[in-house]
PDB file of C-alpha atoms in Angstrom:
ATOM      1  CA  UNK A1389      45.786 -11.442  20.719  1.00  0.00           C
ATOM      2  CA  UNK A1390      47.387  -9.975  17.659  1.00  0.00           C
ATOM      3  CA  UNK A1391      45.841 -11.040  14.313  1.00  0.00           C
ATOM      4  CA  UNK A1392      47.809 -13.534  12.333  1.00  0.00           C
ATOM      5  CA  UNK A1393      49.632 -12.218   9.287  1.00  0.00           C
ATOM      6  CA  UNK A1394      48.411 -13.526   5.960  1.00  0.00           C
ATOM      7  CA  UNK A1395      50.790 -15.979   4.417  1.00  0.00           C
ATOM      8  CA  UNK A1396      51.827 -14.818   0.975  1.00  0.00           C
ATOM      9  CA  UNK A1397      51.633 -17.316  -1.818  1.00  0.00           C
ATOM     10  CA  UNK A1398      54.946 -18.360  -3.279  1.00  0.00           C
ATOM     11  CA  UNK A1399      55.549 -16.882  -6.696  1.00  0.00           C
ATOM     12  CA  UNK A1400      56.324 -19.256  -9.575  1.00  0.00           C
ATOM     13  CA  UNK A1401      58.409 -18.708 -12.654  1.00  0.00           C
ATOM     14  CA  UNK A1402      59.360 -20.372 -15.910  1.00  0.00           C
ATOM     15  CA  UNK A1403      57.507 -23.491 -17.049  1.00  0.00           C
ATOM     16  CA  UNK A1404      55.575 -23.696 -13.802  1.00  0.00           C
ATOM     17  CA  UNK A1405      54.166 -20.233 -14.298  1.00  0.00           C
ATOM     18  CA  UNK A1406      53.343 -21.057 -17.905  1.00  0.00           C
ATOM     19  CA  UNK A1407      51.493 -24.248 -16.903  1.00  0.00           C
ATOM     20  CA  UNK A1408      49.580 -22.440 -14.114  1.00  0.00           C
ATOM     21  CA  UNK A1409      48.419 -19.665 -16.464  1.00  0.00           C
ATOM     22  CA  UNK A1410      47.426 -22.143 -19.166  1.00  0.00           C
ATOM     23  CA  UNK A1411      45.395 -24.284 -16.732  1.00  0.00           C
ATOM     24  CA  UNK A1412      43.688 -21.229 -15.330  1.00  0.00           C
ATOM     25  CA  UNK A1413      42.733 -19.873 -18.813  1.00  0.00           C
ATOM     26  CA  UNK A1414      41.382 -23.322 -19.806  1.00  0.00           C
ATOM     27  CA  UNK A1415      39.328 -23.816 -16.625  1.00  0.00           C
ATOM     28  CA  UNK A1416      37.737 -20.359 -16.637  1.00  0.00           C
ATOM     29  CA  UNK A1417      37.497 -20.142 -20.445  1.00  0.00           C
ATOM     30  CA  UNK A1418      36.949 -16.384 -20.200  1.00  0.00           C
ATOM     31  CA  UNK A1419      38.796 -13.443 -21.766  1.00  0.00           C
ATOM     32  CA  UNK A1420      41.277 -11.705 -19.475  1.00  0.00           C
ATOM     33  CA  UNK A1421      43.990  -9.043 -19.707  1.00  0.00           C
ATOM     34  CA  UNK A1422      47.444  -9.803 -18.261  1.00  0.00           C
ATOM     35  CA  UNK A1423      46.759  -7.730 -15.100  1.00  0.00           C
ATOM     36  CA  UNK A1424      43.519  -9.641 -14.456  1.00  0.00           C
ATOM     37  CA  UNK A1425      45.309 -12.982 -14.733  1.00  0.00           C
ATOM     38  CA  UNK A1426      47.989 -11.944 -12.282  1.00  0.00           C
ATOM     39  CA  UNK A1427      45.427 -10.587  -9.814  1.00  0.00           C
ATOM     40  CA  UNK A1428      43.156 -13.664 -10.075  1.00  0.00           C
ATOM     41  CA  UNK A1429      46.142 -15.932  -9.377  1.00  0.00           C
ATOM     42  CA  UNK A1430      46.837 -13.830  -6.262  1.00  0.00           C
ATOM     43  CA  UNK A1431      50.075 -12.579  -7.749  1.00  0.00           C
ATOM     44  CA  UNK A1432      51.663 -16.043  -7.715  1.00  0.00           C
ATOM     45  CA  UNK A1433      52.600 -15.028 -11.243  1.00  0.00           C
ATOM     46  CA  UNK A1434      53.841 -11.428 -11.168  1.00  0.00           C
ATOM     47  CA  UNK A1435      52.502  -8.941 -13.668  1.00  0.00           C
ATOM     48  CA  UNK A1436      55.693  -8.727 -15.636  1.00  0.00           C
ATOM     49  CA  UNK A1437      55.921 -12.523 -15.833  1.00  0.00           C
ATOM     50  CA  UNK A1438      52.211 -12.788 -16.752  1.00  0.00           C
ATOM     51  CA  UNK A1439      52.790 -10.512 -19.757  1.00  0.00           C
ATOM     52  CA  UNK A1440      55.575 -12.760 -21.042  1.00  0.00           C
ATOM     53  CA  UNK A1441      53.736 -16.026 -20.292  1.00  0.00           C
ATOM     54  CA  UNK A1442      50.581 -14.928 -22.069  1.00  0.00           C
ATOM     55  CA  UNK A1443      52.481 -13.728 -25.130  1.00  0.00           C
ATOM     56  CA  UNK A1444      54.357 -17.045 -25.250  1.00  0.00           C
ATOM     57  CA  UNK A1445      51.160 -19.108 -24.997  1.00  0.00           C
ATOM     58  CA  UNK A1446      49.615 -16.952 -27.767  1.00  0.00           C
ATOM     59  CA  UNK A1447      52.659 -17.619 -29.992  1.00  0.00           C
ATOM     60  CA  UNK A1448      52.252 -21.378 -29.377  1.00  0.00           C
ATOM     61  CA  UNK A1449      48.627 -21.180 -30.480  1.00  0.00           C
ATOM     62  CA  UNK A1450      47.241 -22.259 -27.123  1.00  0.00           C
ATOM     63  CA  UNK A1451      45.678 -18.815 -26.543  1.00  0.00           C
ATOM     64  CA  UNK A1452      44.077 -16.339 -28.900  1.00  0.00           C
ATOM     65  CA  UNK A1453      44.761 -12.645 -28.486  1.00  0.00           C
ATOM     66  CA  UNK A1454      42.856  -9.521 -29.596  1.00  0.00           C
ATOM     67  CA  UNK A1455      43.755  -5.863 -28.991  1.00  0.00           C
ATOM     68  CA  UNK A1456      41.149  -3.870 -27.068  1.00  0.00           C
ATOM     69  CA  UNK A1457      42.108  -0.237 -26.791  1.00  0.00           C
ATOM     70  CA  UNK A1458      45.588  -0.039 -25.278  1.00  0.00           C
ATOM     71  CA  UNK A1459      45.572  -3.584 -23.797  1.00  0.00           C
ATOM     72  CA  UNK A1460      45.583  -7.097 -25.094  1.00  0.00           C
ATOM     73  CA  UNK A1461      42.809  -9.567 -24.233  1.00  0.00           C
ATOM     74  CA  UNK A1462      43.676 -13.279 -24.130  1.00  0.00           C
ATOM     75  CA  UNK A1463      41.299 -16.249 -24.417  1.00  0.00           C
ATOM     76  CA  UNK A1464      41.887 -20.008 -24.460  1.00  0.00           C
ATOM     77  CA  UNK A1465      41.926 -21.328 -27.987  1.00  0.00           C
ATOM     78  CA  UNK A1466      38.390 -22.670 -28.467  1.00  0.00           C
ATOM     79  CA  UNK A1467      39.497 -25.198 -31.142  1.00  0.00           C
ATOM     80  CA  UNK A1468      41.554 -27.041 -28.490  1.00  0.00           C
ATOM     81  CA  UNK A1469      38.523 -27.624 -26.287  1.00  0.00           C
ATOM     82  CA  UNK A1470      37.004 -31.129 -26.176  1.00  0.00           C
ATOM     83  CA  UNK A1471      33.827 -31.533 -28.220  1.00  0.00           C
ATOM     84  CA  UNK A1472      31.077 -33.169 -26.197  1.00  0.00           C
ATOM     85  CA  UNK A1473      29.137 -36.086 -27.561  1.00  0.00           C
ATOM     86  CA  UNK A1474      25.389 -35.676 -28.230  1.00  0.00           C
ATOM     87  CA  UNK A1475      24.678 -37.847 -25.187  1.00  0.00           C
ATOM     88  CA  UNK A1476      26.758 -35.607 -22.944  1.00  0.00           C
ATOM     89  CA  UNK A1477      25.067 -32.490 -24.338  1.00  0.00           C
ATOM     90  CA  UNK A1478      21.666 -34.035 -23.660  1.00  0.00           C
ATOM     91  CA  UNK A1479      22.709 -34.872 -20.139  1.00  0.00           C
ATOM     92  CA  UNK A1480      23.892 -31.311 -19.598  1.00  0.00           C
ATOM     93  CA  UNK A1481      20.584 -29.943 -20.892  1.00  0.00           C
ATOM     94  CA  UNK A1482      18.688 -32.180 -18.487  1.00  0.00           C
ATOM     95  CA  UNK A1483      20.929 -31.044 -15.646  1.00  0.00           C
ATOM     96  CA  UNK A1484      20.311 -27.435 -16.543  1.00  0.00           C
ATOM     97  CA  UNK A1485      16.492 -27.988 -16.500  1.00  0.00           C
ATOM     98  CA  UNK A1486      16.707 -29.647 -13.075  1.00  0.00           C
ATOM     99  CA  UNK A1487      18.887 -26.818 -11.776  1.00  0.00           C
ATOM    100  CA  UNK A1488      16.423 -24.228 -13.080  1.00  0.00           C
ATOM    101  CA  UNK A1489      13.548 -26.066 -11.417  1.00  0.00           C
ATOM    102  CA  UNK A1490      15.420 -26.180  -8.113  1.00  0.00           C
ATOM    103  CA  UNK A1491      16.260 -22.500  -8.443  1.00  0.00           C
ATOM    104  CA  UNK A1492      12.577 -21.636  -8.958  1.00  0.00           C
ATOM    105  CA  UNK A1493      11.642 -23.652  -5.827  1.00  0.00           C
ATOM    106  CA  UNK A1494      14.301 -21.893  -3.866  1.00  0.00           C
ATOM    107  CA  UNK A1495      13.046 -18.527  -5.041  1.00  0.00           C
ATOM    108  CA  UNK A1496       9.486 -19.428  -3.881  1.00  0.00           C
ATOM    109  CA  UNK A1497      10.851 -20.539  -0.545  1.00  0.00           C
ATOM    110  CA  UNK A1498      12.833 -17.330  -0.238  1.00  0.00           C
ATOM    111  CA  UNK A1499       9.716 -15.294  -0.995  1.00  0.00           C
ATOM    112  CA  UNK A1500       7.707 -17.138   1.691  1.00  0.00           C
ATOM    113  CA  UNK A1501      10.462 -16.678   4.231  1.00  0.00           C
ATOM    114  CA  UNK A1502      10.701 -12.954   3.388  1.00  0.00           C
ATOM    115  CA  UNK A1503       6.898 -12.635   3.854  1.00  0.00           C
ATOM    116  CA  UNK A1504       7.074 -14.496   7.165  1.00  0.00           C
ATOM    117  CA  UNK A1505       9.955 -12.307   8.278  1.00  0.00           C
ATOM    118  CA  UNK A1506       8.011  -9.138   7.362  1.00  0.00           C
ATOM    119  CA  UNK A1507       4.951 -10.329   9.354  1.00  0.00           C
ATOM    120  CA  UNK A1508       7.131 -11.053  12.409  1.00  0.00           C
ATOM    121  CA  UNK A1509       8.887  -7.711  12.141  1.00  0.00           C
ATOM    122  CA  UNK A1510       5.461  -6.043  12.104  1.00  0.00           C
ATOM    123  CA  UNK A1511       4.664  -7.516  15.482  1.00  0.00           C
ATOM    124  CA  UNK A1512       5.210  -5.321  18.580  1.00  0.00           C
ATOM    125  CA  UNK A1513       8.772  -5.277  19.851  1.00  0.00           C
ATOM    126  CA  UNK A1514       9.469  -6.693  23.296  1.00  0.00           C
ATOM    127  CA  UNK A1515      10.434  -3.269  24.531  1.00  0.00           C
ATOM    128  CA  UNK A1516       7.079  -1.824  23.398  1.00  0.00           C
ATOM    129  CA  UNK A1517       4.952  -4.534  25.079  1.00  0.00           C
ATOM    130  CA  UNK A1518       4.689  -2.573  28.312  1.00  0.00           C
ATOM    131  CA  UNK A1519       3.164   0.429  26.523  1.00  0.00           C
ATOM    132  CA  UNK A1520       0.805  -1.814  24.619  1.00  0.00           C
ATOM    133  CA  UNK A1521      -0.383  -3.491  27.819  1.00  0.00           C
ATOM    134  CA  UNK A1522      -0.993  -0.114  29.468  1.00  0.00           C
ATOM    135  CA  UNK A1523      -3.071   0.997  26.455  1.00  0.00           C
ATOM    136  CA  UNK A1524      -5.174  -2.174  26.606  1.00  0.00           C
ATOM    137  CA  UNK A1525      -5.766  -1.666  30.318  1.00  0.00           C
ATOM    138  CA  UNK A1526      -6.844   1.938  29.681  1.00  0.00           C
ATOM    139  CA  UNK A1527      -9.240   0.857  26.939  1.00  0.00           C
ATOM    140  CA  UNK A1528     -10.577  -1.884  29.217  1.00  0.00           C
ATOM    141  CA  UNK A1529     -11.175   0.650  31.979  1.00  0.00           C
ATOM    142  CA  UNK A1530     -13.200   2.874  29.632  1.00  0.00           C
ATOM    143  CA  UNK A1531     -15.284  -0.101  28.524  1.00  0.00           C
ATOM    144  CA  UNK A1532     -16.000  -1.160  32.092  1.00  0.00           C
ATOM    145  CA  UNK A1533     -17.122   2.364  32.982  1.00  0.00           C
ATOM    146  CA  UNK A1534     -19.459   2.372  29.966  1.00  0.00           C
ATOM    147  CA  UNK A1535     -20.927  -0.991  31.057  1.00  0.00           C
ATOM    148  CA  UNK A1536     -21.311  -0.029  34.728  1.00  0.00           C
ATOM    149  CA  UNK A1537     -24.828   1.508  34.374  1.00  0.00           C
ATOM    150  CA  UNK A1538     -26.130  -1.724  32.730  1.00  0.00           C
ATOM    151  CA  UNK A1539     -24.894  -4.009  35.486  1.00  0.00           C
ATOM    152  CA  UNK A1540     -27.036  -5.185  38.384  1.00  0.00           C
ATOM    153  CA  UNK A1541     -27.384  -3.006  41.457  1.00  0.00           C
ATOM    154  CA  UNK A1542     -27.764  -4.121  45.080  1.00  0.00           C
ATOM    155  CA  UNK A1543     -31.481  -4.862  44.580  1.00  0.00           C
ATOM    156  CA  UNK A1544     -30.737  -7.156  41.667  1.00  0.00           C
ATOM    157  CA  UNK A1545     -31.995  -4.860  38.914  1.00  0.00           C
ATOM    158  CA  UNK A1546     -29.972  -3.063  36.286  1.00  0.00           C
ATOM    159  CA  UNK A1547     -29.491   0.654  36.786  1.00  0.00           C
ATOM    160  CA  UNK A1548     -30.244   1.267  33.141  1.00  0.00           C
ATOM    161  CA  UNK A1549     -32.360  -1.123  31.029  1.00  0.00           C
ATOM    162  CA  UNK A1550     -30.769  -1.747  27.579  1.00  0.00           C
ATOM    163  CA  UNK A1551     -32.943  -1.431  24.487  1.00  0.00           C
ATOM    164  CA  UNK A1552     -34.547  -4.556  23.127  1.00  0.00           C
ATOM    165  CA  UNK A1553     -33.993  -5.710  19.582  1.00  0.00           C
ATOM    166  CA  UNK A1554     -37.434  -4.418  18.573  1.00  0.00           C
ATOM    167  CA  UNK A1555     -36.799  -0.985  20.079  1.00  0.00           C
ATOM    168  CA  UNK A1556     -33.396  -0.738  18.394  1.00  0.00           C
ATOM    169  CA  UNK A1557     -34.951  -1.687  15.023  1.00  0.00           C
ATOM    170  CA  UNK A1558     -37.714   0.881  15.444  1.00  0.00           C
ATOM    171  CA  UNK A1559     -35.229   3.625  16.173  1.00  0.00           C
ATOM    172  CA  UNK A1560     -33.131   2.647  13.181  1.00  0.00           C
ATOM    173  CA  UNK A1561     -36.219   2.727  10.955  1.00  0.00           C
ATOM    174  CA  UNK A1562     -37.125   6.181  12.226  1.00  0.00           C
ATOM    175  CA  UNK A1563     -33.619   7.427  11.660  1.00  0.00           C
ATOM    176  CA  UNK A1564     -33.576   6.071   8.164  1.00  0.00           C
ATOM    177  CA  UNK A1565     -36.956   7.637   7.380  1.00  0.00           C
ATOM    178  CA  UNK A1566     -36.101  11.134   8.527  1.00  0.00           C
ATOM    179  CA  UNK A1567     -32.659  11.011   7.083  1.00  0.00           C
ATOM    180  CA  UNK A1568     -34.153  10.320   3.647  1.00  0.00           C
ATOM    181  CA  UNK A1569     -36.369  13.371   4.060  1.00  0.00           C
ATOM    182  CA  UNK A1570     -33.341  15.459   4.980  1.00  0.00           C
ATOM    183  CA  UNK A1571     -31.298  14.167   2.046  1.00  0.00           C
ATOM    184  CA  UNK A1572     -34.158  14.890  -0.338  1.00  0.00           C
ATOM    185  CA  UNK A1573     -34.622  18.427   0.929  1.00  0.00           C
ATOM    186  CA  UNK A1574     -30.866  19.067   0.788  1.00  0.00           C
ATOM    187  CA  UNK A1575     -30.718  17.907  -2.837  1.00  0.00           C
ATOM    188  CA  UNK A1576     -33.668  20.049  -3.828  1.00  0.00           C
ATOM    189  CA  UNK A1577     -32.115  23.084  -2.171  1.00  0.00           C
ATOM    190  CA  UNK A1578     -28.772  22.596  -3.912  1.00  0.00           C
ATOM    191  CA  UNK A1579     -30.398  22.207  -7.286  1.00  0.00           C
ATOM    192  CA  UNK A1580     -32.585  25.280  -6.650  1.00  0.00           C
ATOM    193  CA  UNK A1581     -29.542  27.273  -5.474  1.00  0.00           C
ATOM    194  CA  UNK A1582     -27.637  26.244  -8.605  1.00  0.00           C
ATOM    195  CA  UNK A1583     -30.448  27.394 -10.867  1.00  0.00           C
ATOM    196  CA  UNK A1584     -30.738  30.748  -9.168  1.00  0.00           C
ATOM    197  CA  UNK A1585     -26.968  31.267  -9.164  1.00  0.00           C
ATOM    198  CA  UNK A1586     -26.641  30.329 -12.866  1.00  0.00           C
ATOM    199  CA  UNK A1587     -29.586  32.575 -13.728  1.00  0.00           C
ATOM    200  CA  UNK A1588     -28.045  35.566 -11.975  1.00  0.00           C
ATOM    201  CA  UNK A1589     -30.761  35.943  -9.330  1.00  0.00           C
ATOM    202  CA  UNK A1590     -28.178  35.295  -6.589  1.00  0.00           C
ATOM    203  CA  UNK A1591     -24.885  37.136  -6.527  1.00  0.00           C
ATOM    204  CA  UNK A1592     -23.714  36.201  -3.016  1.00  0.00           C
ATOM    205  CA  UNK A1593     -24.686  32.741  -1.753  1.00  0.00           C
ATOM    206  CA  UNK A1594     -23.724  33.505   1.843  1.00  0.00           C
ATOM    207  CA  UNK A1595     -25.860  36.687   2.008  1.00  0.00           C
ATOM    208  CA  UNK A1596     -28.751  34.855   0.312  1.00  0.00           C
ATOM    209  CA  UNK A1597     -28.658  32.046   2.877  1.00  0.00           C
ATOM    210  CA  UNK A1598     -28.515  34.540   5.768  1.00  0.00           C
ATOM    211  CA  UNK A1599     -31.564  36.406   4.335  1.00  0.00           C
ATOM    212  CA  UNK A1600     -33.495  33.131   3.933  1.00  0.00           C
ATOM    213  CA  UNK A1601     -32.506  31.829   7.424  1.00  0.00           C
ATOM    214  CA  UNK A1602     -30.618  28.868   6.032  1.00  0.00           C
ATOM    215  CA  UNK A1603     -27.735  27.460   8.074  1.00  0.00           C
ATOM    216  CA  UNK A1604     -25.190  24.934   6.808  1.00  0.00           C
ATOM    217  CA  UNK A1605     -24.737  21.508   8.392  1.00  0.00           C
ATOM    218  CA  UNK A1606     -23.217  21.761  11.855  1.00  0.00           C
ATOM    219  CA  UNK A1607     -20.394  19.576  13.110  1.00  0.00           C
ATOM    220  CA  UNK A1608     -22.788  17.070  14.727  1.00  0.00           C
ATOM    221  CA  UNK A1609     -24.608  16.478  11.439  1.00  0.00           C
ATOM    222  CA  UNK A1610     -21.295  16.030   9.570  1.00  0.00           C
ATOM    223  CA  UNK A1611     -20.136  13.598  12.246  1.00  0.00           C
ATOM    224  CA  UNK A1612     -23.341  11.572  11.902  1.00  0.00           C
ATOM    225  CA  UNK A1613     -22.918  11.461   8.115  1.00  0.00           C
ATOM    226  CA  UNK A1614     -19.429  10.089   8.458  1.00  0.00           C
ATOM    227  CA  UNK A1615     -20.295   7.669  11.255  1.00  0.00           C
ATOM    228  CA  UNK A1616     -21.577   4.119  11.552  1.00  0.00           C
ATOM    229  CA  UNK A1617     -25.227   4.970  11.007  1.00  0.00           C
ATOM    230  CA  UNK A1618     -24.947   5.940   7.315  1.00  0.00           C
ATOM    231  CA  UNK A1619     -22.147   3.850   5.905  1.00  0.00           C
ATOM    232  CA  UNK A1620     -24.294   2.860   2.907  1.00  0.00           C
ATOM    233  CA  UNK A1621     -25.741   5.856   0.994  1.00  0.00           C
ATOM    234  CA  UNK A1622     -29.517   5.920   1.037  1.00  0.00           C
ATOM    235  CA  UNK A1623     -31.616   6.312  -2.142  1.00  0.00           C
ATOM    236  CA  UNK A1624     -32.968   9.740  -2.832  1.00  0.00           C
ATOM    237  CA  UNK A1625     -36.629  10.249  -3.732  1.00  0.00           C
ATOM    238  CA  UNK A1626     -37.436  11.565  -7.192  1.00  0.00           C
ATOM    239  CA  UNK A1627     -41.157  12.237  -6.994  1.00  0.00           C
ATOM    240  CA  UNK A1628     -42.411  15.812  -7.308  1.00  0.00           C
ATOM    241  CA  UNK A1629     -38.850  17.160  -7.287  1.00  0.00           C
ATOM    242  CA  UNK A1630     -39.292  19.281 -10.430  1.00  0.00           C
ATOM    243  CA  UNK A1631     -42.659  20.659  -9.335  1.00  0.00           C
ATOM    244  CA  UNK A1632     -41.356  21.500  -5.869  1.00  0.00           C
ATOM    245  CA  UNK A1633     -38.273  23.169  -7.334  1.00  0.00           C
ATOM    246  CA  UNK A1634     -40.349  25.457  -9.527  1.00  0.00           C
ATOM    247  CA  UNK A1635     -42.390  26.439  -6.490  1.00  0.00           C
ATOM    248  CA  UNK A1636     -39.205  27.343  -4.630  1.00  0.00           C
ATOM    249  CA  UNK A1637     -37.927  29.453  -7.534  1.00  0.00           C
ATOM    250  CA  UNK A1638     -41.155  31.408  -7.720  1.00  0.00           C
ATOM    251  CA  UNK A1639     -41.030  32.071  -3.954  1.00  0.00           C
ATOM    252  CA  UNK A1640     -37.448  33.387  -4.040  1.00  0.00           C
ATOM    253  CA  UNK A1641     -38.029  35.563  -7.055  1.00  0.00           C
ATOM    254  CA  UNK A1642     -41.009  37.224  -5.338  1.00  0.00           C
ATOM    255  CA  UNK A1643     -38.686  38.553  -2.683  1.00  0.00           C
ATOM    256  CA  UNK A1644     -36.555  37.481   0.321  1.00  0.00           C
ATOM    257  CA  UNK A1645     -38.633  36.025   3.109  1.00  0.00           C
ATOM    258  CA  UNK A1646     -38.087  33.921   6.178  1.00  0.00           C
ATOM    259  CA  UNK A1647     -36.939  30.452   5.124  1.00  0.00           C
ATOM    260  CA  UNK A1648     -39.617  27.799   5.623  1.00  0.00           C
ATOM    261  CA  UNK A1649     -39.247  24.110   4.867  1.00  0.00           C
ATOM    262  CA  UNK A1650     -42.711  24.024   3.320  1.00  0.00           C
ATOM    263  CA  UNK A1651     -41.313  26.103   0.368  1.00  0.00           C
ATOM    264  CA  UNK A1652     -39.392  23.105  -0.984  1.00  0.00           C
ATOM    265  CA  UNK A1653     -41.312  20.076   0.281  1.00  0.00           C
ATOM    266  CA  UNK A1654     -44.920  18.985   0.798  1.00  0.00           C
ATOM    267  CA  UNK A1655     -44.190  17.929   4.399  1.00  0.00           C
ATOM    268  CA  UNK A1656     -45.487  20.111   7.166  1.00  0.00           C
ATOM    269  CA  UNK A1657     -43.371  22.113   9.583  1.00  0.00           C
ATOM    270  CA  UNK A1658     -44.556  19.772  12.346  1.00  0.00           C
ATOM    271  CA  UNK A1659     -43.132  16.707  10.520  1.00  0.00           C
ATOM    272  CA  UNK A1660     -39.795  18.425  10.042  1.00  0.00           C
ATOM    273  CA  UNK A1661     -39.473  19.401  13.690  1.00  0.00           C
ATOM    274  CA  UNK A1662     -40.410  15.881  14.622  1.00  0.00           C
ATOM    275  CA  UNK A1663     -37.691  14.543  12.338  1.00  0.00           C
ATOM    276  CA  UNK A1664     -35.080  16.751  13.976  1.00  0.00           C
ATOM    277  CA  UNK A1665     -36.062  15.473  17.409  1.00  0.00           C
ATOM    278  CA  UNK A1666     -35.803  11.871  16.271  1.00  0.00           C
ATOM    279  CA  UNK A1667     -32.431  12.463  14.704  1.00  0.00           C
ATOM    280  CA  UNK A1668     -31.107  14.227  17.784  1.00  0.00           C
ATOM    281  CA  UNK A1669     -32.223  11.341  19.997  1.00  0.00           C
ATOM    282  CA  UNK A1670     -30.515   8.791  17.739  1.00  0.00           C
ATOM    283  CA  UNK A1671     -27.290  10.752  17.436  1.00  0.00           C
TER     284      UNK A1671
END
């Protein structure tokens, strides 16, 4: 079906055009150029007629006119406007306050609706639900496989006995204990290495560590440090650090030797190896 043609407004002339322009300027009470008036009236008053009508109304004192660049700006004569009584002004002020209050409420309502819309848009789309379900099923399958050894066998006993709360607590305490020792030794070593480097005794840190038999933390140790076991940093011991550091400096200055943990800590080599075993078991 063909779209309907817009019906053009009938153009007016003479006194009718003058009355239409005057009423429009009074109702809007805003400054306009002649082209604006003609366009706003949807060309019911042609541009040429609008120029003459506006000039005539200005001569009669019903409009005021001021030049602005190359065009003339017309405004309804403000002295002809009705002056409101104090009661009417007070009523308008009250109406303005109520309108502002309603506007604020609408803004809050709009904000809540926008927030609700954002939360709903963040939900999975219907077309993506199938993929989400498949992912949940895959995760569930992995969990079931992990739980399988702990479930009852044909004889009614679990294939693997889970740790009790006491055993878990004991292992956690052991891990915490040996991790503290490791953190202390690492701090002492870094401080010692910094002193030797600043003093000029070590030119190449990598060569020095190779000569002393020192290896950096491997990927497993880094993974443990970033994992669930050590979310909260543990306190580092401060006792005998200075004395131990001086002993280490003296050892290194006497010549490169095989690195031994006893150089920087009063713990025995047996304790250190035991700590490594405990840590490996926990990890």
